[in-house]
mmCIF file of C-alpha atoms in Angstrom:
data_model
loop_
_atom_site.group_PDB
_atom_site.id
_atom_site.type_symbol
_atom_site.label_atom_id
_atom_site.label_comp_id
_atom_site.label_asym_id
_atom_site.label_seq_id
_atom_site.Cartn_x
_atom_site.Cartn_y
_atom_site.Cartn_z
ATOM 1 C CA MET A 237 0.057 -0.052 0.345
ATOM 2 C CA ALA A 238 2.752 2.387 1.219
ATOM 3 C CA ARG A 239 4.676 1.883 -2.127
ATOM 4 C CA ARG A 240 1.814 2.466 -4.267
ATOM 5 C CA GLN A 241 0.962 5.836 -2.602
ATOM 6 C CA ARG A 242 4.749 6.126 -3.274
ATOM 7 C CA ARG A 243 4.545 5.592 -6.623
ATOM 8 C CA ARG A 244 1.665 7.958 -7.359
ATOM 9 C CA LEU A 245 3.196 10.910 -5.354
ATOM 10 C CA LYS A 246 6.348 10.440 -7.615
ATOM 11 C CA LYS A 247 4.134 10.772 -10.602
ATOM 12 C CA ARG A 248 2.103 13.274 -9.629
ATOM 13 C CA THR A 249 5.400 15.558 -8.537
ATOM 14 C CA ARG A 250 6.819 14.020 -12.452
ATOM 15 C CA ARG A 251 3.413 16.220 -13.763
ATOM 16 C CA GLN A 252 3.736 18.897 -12.059
ATOM 17 C CA LEU A 253 7.280 19.478 -12.664
ATOM 18 C CA GLN A 254 6.683 18.971 -16.737
ATOM 19 C CA GLY A 255 4.054 20.987 -16.298
ATOM 20 C CA TRP A 256 5.879 23.918 -15.081
ATOM 21 C CA GLY A 257 8.479 23.059 -17.383
ATOM 22 C CA ALA A 258 6.124 23.893 -20.118
ATOM 23 C CA VAL A 259 4.697 27.002 -18.794
ATOM 24 C CA ALA A 260 8.316 27.759 -18.512
ATOM 25 C CA VAL A 261 9.418 27.439 -22.011
ATOM 26 C CA LEU A 262 6.006 28.901 -23.335
ATOM 27 C CA ALA A 263 6.770 32.008 -21.176
ATOM 28 C CA ALA A 264 10.346 32.356 -22.366
ATOM 29 C CA VAL A 265 8.770 31.900 -26.226
ATOM 30 C CA VAL A 266 6.295 34.609 -25.355
ATOM 31 C CA TRP A 267 9.119 36.907 -23.689
ATOM 32 C CA VAL A 268 11.392 36.357 -26.790
ATOM 33 C CA VAL A 269 8.877 37.103 -29.356
ATOM 34 C CA GLY A 270 7.849 39.967 -27.005
ATOM 35 C CA ASN A 271 11.657 40.809 -27.147
ATOM 36 C CA TRP A 272 12.940 39.816 -30.466
ATOM 37 C CA SER A 273 14.375 43.140 -31.347
ATOM 38 C CA LYS A 274 16.452 43.011 -28.073
ATOM 39 C CA VAL A 275 16.961 38.979 -28.638
ATOM 40 C CA TRP A 276 18.227 38.060 -32.043
ATOM 41 C CA PRO A 277 21.595 40.083 -31.637
ATOM 42 C CA VAL A 278 22.526 38.145 -28.507
ATOM 43 C CA LEU A 279 21.422 35.002 -30.468
ATOM 44 C CA VAL A 280 23.396 35.595 -33.385
ATOM 45 C CA ALA A 281 26.741 36.691 -31.576
ATOM 46 C CA VAL A 282 26.734 33.429 -29.048
ATOM 47 C CA LEU A 283 25.711 31.357 -32.517
ATOM 48 C CA ALA A 284 29.099 33.247 -34.370
ATOM 49 C CA ALA A 285 30.939 32.780 -30.811
ATOM 50 C CA ALA A 286 30.121 28.959 -31.000
ATOM 51 C CA VAL A 287 30.951 28.537 -34.865
ATOM 52 C CA VAL A 288 34.630 30.294 -34.181
ATOM 53 C CA GLY A 289 35.022 28.621 -31.238
ATOM 54 C CA GLY A 290 34.428 24.939 -33.028
ATOM 55 C CA ALA A 291 36.467 25.753 -35.954
ATOM 56 C CA GLY A 292 39.542 27.039 -33.488
ATOM 57 C CA TRP A 293 39.209 23.980 -31.615
ATOM 58 C CA ALA A 294 38.767 21.978 -35.205
ATOM 59 C CA LEU A 295 41.642 24.018 -36.530
ATOM 60 C CA LEU A 296 43.892 23.508 -33.321
ATOM 61 C CA ARG A 297 43.146 19.725 -33.253
ATOM 62 C CA ALA A 298 44.248 19.490 -37.089
ATOM 63 C CA HIS A 299 47.415 21.344 -35.813
ATOM 64 C CA ARG A 300 48.229 19.070 -33.442
ATOM 65 C CA LEU A 301 47.716 16.017 -35.206
ATOM 66 C CA ALA A 302 49.684 17.425 -38.488
ATOM 67 C CA VAL A 303 52.627 18.478 -36.062
ATOM 68 C CA GLY A 304 52.642 14.667 -34.381
ATOM 69 C CA GLN A 305 52.839 13.649 -37.617
ATOM 70 C CA ASP A 306 55.172 15.600 -38.960
ATOM 71 C CA ARG A 307 57.615 14.715 -35.721
ATOM 72 C CA ALA A 308 57.375 10.635 -36.009
ATOM 73 C CA TRP A 309 57.498 11.352 -40.004
ATOM 74 C CA ARG A 310 61.395 13.277 -39.286
ATOM 75 C CA ALA A 311 61.761 10.557 -36.740
ATOM 76 C CA GLN A 312 61.125 7.994 -39.524
ATOM 77 C CA GLU A 313 63.421 9.567 -41.804
ATOM 78 C CA GLU A 314 66.587 10.320 -39.001
ATOM 79 C CA ALA A 315 65.960 6.615 -38.381
ATOM 80 C CA ARG A 316 66.069 5.631 -42.374
ATOM 81 C CA VAL A 317 68.646 7.613 -42.934
ATOM 82 C CA ARG A 318 70.947 6.173 -40.010
ATOM 83 C CA GLU A 319 70.639 2.629 -41.343
ATOM 84 C CA LEU A 320 71.058 3.287 -44.959
ATOM 85 C CA SER A 321 74.765 5.180 -42.846
ATOM 86 C CA MET A 322 75.139 2.268 -41.127
ATOM 87 C CA ALA A 323 74.377 -0.491 -43.904
ATOM 88 C CA GLU A 324 77.580 1.000 -45.804
ATOM 89 C CA VAL A 325 79.538 0.381 -42.581
ATOM 90 C CA ASP A 326 78.193 -3.118 -41.908
ATOM 91 C CA ALA A 327 79.700 -3.640 -45.670
ATOM 92 C CA LEU A 328 83.235 -2.925 -44.155
ATOM 93 C CA SER A 329 85.423 -5.631 -43.255
ATOM 94 C CA TRP A 330 86.501 -5.756 -39.734
ATOM 95 C CA GLN A 331 89.717 -3.827 -40.940
ATOM 96 C CA GLU A 332 88.176 -1.331 -43.047
ATOM 97 C CA PHE A 333 85.764 -0.724 -39.834
ATOM 98 C CA GLU A 334 88.644 -0.340 -37.624
ATOM 99 C CA THR A 335 90.067 2.573 -40.198
ATOM 100 C CA TYR A 336 87.030 4.115 -40.598
ATOM 101 C CA ILE A 337 86.394 4.904 -36.882
ATOM 102 C CA ALA A 338 89.730 6.439 -36.745
ATOM 103 C CA GLU A 339 88.432 8.428 -39.774
ATOM 104 C CA LEU A 340 85.486 9.582 -37.364
ATOM 105 C CA CYS A 341 88.163 10.432 -34.511
ATOM 106 C CA ARG A 342 90.002 12.642 -36.853
ATOM 107 C CA ARG A 343 87.261 14.031 -38.068
ATOM 108 C CA ASP A 344 86.260 15.514 -34.241
ATOM 109 C CA GLY A 345 89.608 16.829 -33.812
ATOM 110 C CA CYS A 346 91.409 13.792 -32.570
ATOM 111 C CA THR A 347 95.421 13.848 -32.917
ATOM 112 C CA LYS A 348 98.040 11.143 -33.299
ATOM 113 C CA VAL A 349 95.416 8.714 -34.400
ATOM 114 C CA VAL A 350 96.821 5.441 -35.026
ATOM 115 C CA VAL A 351 95.025 2.215 -35.714
ATOM 116 C CA SER A 352 96.527 -1.103 -34.766
ATOM 117 C CA GLY A 353 95.220 -3.693 -37.221
ATOM 118 C CA LYS A 354 96.563 -6.329 -36.423
ATOM 119 C CA SER A 355 95.787 -9.153 -33.487
ATOM 120 C CA GLY A 356 97.543 -8.698 -30.126
ATOM 121 C CA ASP A 357 96.795 -5.363 -29.563
ATOM 122 C CA LEU A 358 95.351 -6.072 -26.419
ATOM 123 C CA GLY A 359 92.599 -4.002 -27.162
ATOM 124 C CA ALA A 360 93.684 -0.930 -28.509
ATOM 125 C CA ASP A 361 92.314 -0.989 -32.157
ATOM 126 C CA VAL A 362 92.438 2.749 -32.526
ATOM 127 C CA VAL A 363 94.776 5.020 -30.254
ATOM 128 C CA GLY A 364 94.363 8.822 -30.080
ATOM 129 C CA TYR A 365 94.350 11.880 -28.361
ATOM 130 C CA LEU A 366 90.911 14.307 -27.946
ATOM 131 C CA ALA A 367 91.180 17.715 -28.630
ATOM 132 C CA ASP A 368 91.565 18.487 -24.944
ATOM 133 C CA GLY A 369 94.601 15.844 -24.658
ATOM 134 C CA ARG A 370 93.033 13.453 -22.601
ATOM 135 C CA LYS A 371 94.187 9.716 -24.476
ATOM 136 C CA LEU A 372 91.239 7.560 -26.331
ATOM 137 C CA VAL A 373 91.965 3.931 -26.728
ATOM 138 C CA VAL A 374 88.827 2.160 -28.529
ATOM 139 C CA GLN A 375 88.173 -1.048 -28.945
ATOM 140 C CA CYS A 376 86.079 -1.987 -31.897
ATOM 141 C CA LYS A 377 83.668 -4.723 -32.706
ATOM 142 C CA LYS A 378 82.319 -5.348 -35.989
ATOM 143 C CA TYR A 379 79.297 -7.638 -35.067
ATOM 144 C CA ALA A 380 75.960 -8.219 -36.717
ATOM 145 C CA PRO A 381 73.550 -6.448 -35.294
ATOM 146 C CA HIS A 382 71.633 -8.649 -33.754
ATOM 147 C CA ARG A 383 74.406 -9.889 -31.596
ATOM 148 C CA SER A 384 75.173 -8.576 -28.322
ATOM 149 C CA VAL A 385 78.459 -7.814 -26.584
ATOM 150 C CA SER A 386 79.235 -10.460 -24.090
ATOM 151 C CA SER A 387 80.714 -9.384 -20.566
ATOM 152 C CA GLN A 388 83.537 -11.452 -21.315
ATOM 153 C CA ASP A 389 84.329 -9.158 -24.424
ATOM 154 C CA MET A 390 84.169 -6.221 -21.858
ATOM 155 C CA GLN A 391 86.258 -7.997 -19.246
ATOM 156 C CA LYS A 392 89.193 -8.043 -21.924
ATOM 157 C CA PHE A 393 88.495 -4.569 -22.547
ATOM 158 C CA VAL A 394 88.467 -2.986 -19.053
ATOM 159 C CA GLY A 395 91.756 -5.285 -18.139
ATOM 160 C CA THR A 396 94.036 -3.242 -20.993
ATOM 161 C CA ALA A 397 92.542 0.148 -21.530
ATOM 162 C CA ARG A 398 93.916 1.785 -18.717
ATOM 163 C CA LEU A 399 96.521 -0.673 -17.155
ATOM 164 C CA GLU A 400 98.600 -1.566 -20.776
ATOM 165 C CA HIS A 401 97.476 1.824 -22.804
ATOM 166 C CA GLY A 402 97.055 4.379 -19.845
ATOM 167 C CA ALA A 403 93.453 5.754 -21.403
ATOM 168 C CA ASP A 404 92.457 8.553 -19.873
ATOM 169 C CA VAL A 405 88.728 7.539 -22.180
ATOM 170 C CA ALA A 406 88.161 4.125 -22.930
ATOM 171 C CA LEU A 407 84.972 3.984 -25.830
ATOM 172 C CA PHE A 408 83.853 0.374 -26.849
ATOM 173 C CA VAL A 409 82.385 0.772 -29.825
ATOM 174 C CA THR A 410 80.443 -2.248 -31.733
ATOM 175 C CA THR A 411 77.952 -2.471 -34.859
ATOM 176 C CA CYS A 412 75.518 -4.568 -33.022
ATOM 177 C CA ARG A 413 72.750 -3.183 -31.209
ATOM 178 C CA ALA A 414 73.080 -4.087 -27.610
ATOM 179 C CA PHE A 415 75.566 -4.592 -24.852
ATOM 180 C CA THR A 416 74.206 -7.407 -22.621
ATOM 181 C CA ARG A 417 73.193 -6.719 -18.915
ATOM 182 C CA ASP A 418 76.583 -7.655 -17.165
ATOM 183 C CA ALA A 419 78.868 -6.226 -19.964
ATOM 184 C CA LEU A 420 77.100 -2.715 -19.661
ATOM 185 C CA GLY A 421 77.290 -2.799 -16.165
ATOM 186 C CA LEU A 422 80.959 -3.334 -16.166
ATOM 187 C CA ALA A 423 80.888 -0.739 -18.558
ATOM 188 C CA LEU A 424 79.665 1.813 -15.923
ATOM 189 C CA ARG A 425 81.593 0.385 -13.134
ATOM 190 C CA GLN A 426 85.110 1.088 -14.960
ATOM 191 C CA ASP A 427 83.809 4.190 -16.766
ATOM 192 C CA VAL A 428 84.368 2.721 -20.222
ATOM 193 C CA VAL A 429 82.165 4.398 -23.367
ATOM 194 C CA ALA A 430 79.740 1.727 -24.186
ATOM 195 C CA MET A 431 79.276 3.063 -27.767
ATOM 196 C CA HIS A 432 76.032 0.377 -29.729
ATOM 197 C CA ARG A 433 74.729 0.269 -32.802
ATOM 198 C CA ASP A 434 72.222 3.457 -32.519
ATOM 199 C CA LEU A 435 74.797 6.098 -30.820
ATOM 200 C CA LEU A 436 77.350 4.984 -33.509
ATOM 201 C CA GLY A 437 74.607 5.483 -36.330
ATOM 202 C CA SER A 438 74.343 9.613 -34.886
ATOM 203 C CA TRP A 439 77.962 9.848 -34.792
ATOM 204 C CA VAL A 440 78.404 8.354 -38.589
ATOM 205 C CA LYS A 441 75.453 11.140 -38.833
ATOM 206 C CA GLY A 442 77.674 13.623 -37.681
ATOM 207 C CA ALA A 443 77.206 13.537 -34.158
ATOM 208 C CA HIS A 444 80.470 14.911 -32.080
ATOM 209 C CA LEU A 445 82.260 12.634 -30.267
ATOM 210 C CA GLU A 446 82.273 14.453 -27.296
ATOM 211 C CA THR A 447 78.723 14.614 -27.349
ATOM 212 C CA LEU A 448 78.798 11.542 -27.108
ATOM 213 C CA ILE A 449 80.826 10.090 -24.603
ATOM 214 C CA PRO A 450 78.372 10.721 -21.668
ATOM 215 C CA LEU A 451 75.562 8.917 -22.943
ATOM 216 C CA ASN A 452 76.124 5.220 -22.408
ATOM 217 C CA GLY A 453 78.858 5.047 -19.291
ATOM 218 C CA SER A 454 80.706 7.909 -17.699
ATOM 219 C CA GLY A 455 83.901 8.019 -19.498
ATOM 220 C CA GLY A 456 85.111 11.097 -18.686
ATOM 221 C CA GLY A 457 88.768 10.838 -18.044
ATOM 222 C CA THR A 458 91.064 13.422 -16.706
ATOM 223 C CA ARG A 459 92.333 16.172 -18.636
ATOM 224 C CA ARG A 460 96.134 15.832 -19.240
ATOM 225 C CA HIS A 461 98.427 16.825 -22.706
ATOM 226 C CA PRO A 462 99.659 14.249 -25.025
ATOM 227 C CA SER A 463 103.000 13.348 -24.714
ATOM 228 C CA ALA A 464 105.477 14.607 -27.335
#
């Protein structure tokens, strides 16, 4: 019984609200018709503002979409160009690769650059001096892109770069895409610059060596002048 009464009350209240709403709408229509000369400029202004706002929002959205697409395209093009450059590097023999790395060092202002070009070099494939006098010792590994530099490879270089060759900056550069976790951890702990394929691609494209040194392993070294 109580539920029926509540339902009836709700229906009655809803009908009353609908009735008052209809009356309010009718009153508003009557008022607008009676004051149309004053109302229509406001309505036109509101409509124009809505149109302009909508058009502005659409243009902004289109601009953001275009900017995003342009950035994605540029990133793809840069990656494509880098891979094209790296494709040429991949075609080099390991001896030619060491010579090419030496040429990149000279391009970036290194002096007294020497290529070992032989086995038994104790990890010093390329040796030279940075522009500020720090001695640079480079280990070059010509690996397939899908391979990784192992911890054992890094251990050999760590054991000779400074003790045998007196490196201020020890650089391990490879054509493969990655170092294993252990190899990279060892490089970071022993202050060796680990340059994988992507960083090498940037170097090939024109990035300066000294801007790449801090990016993977600290590898800062101390300043000193080359010996005579």
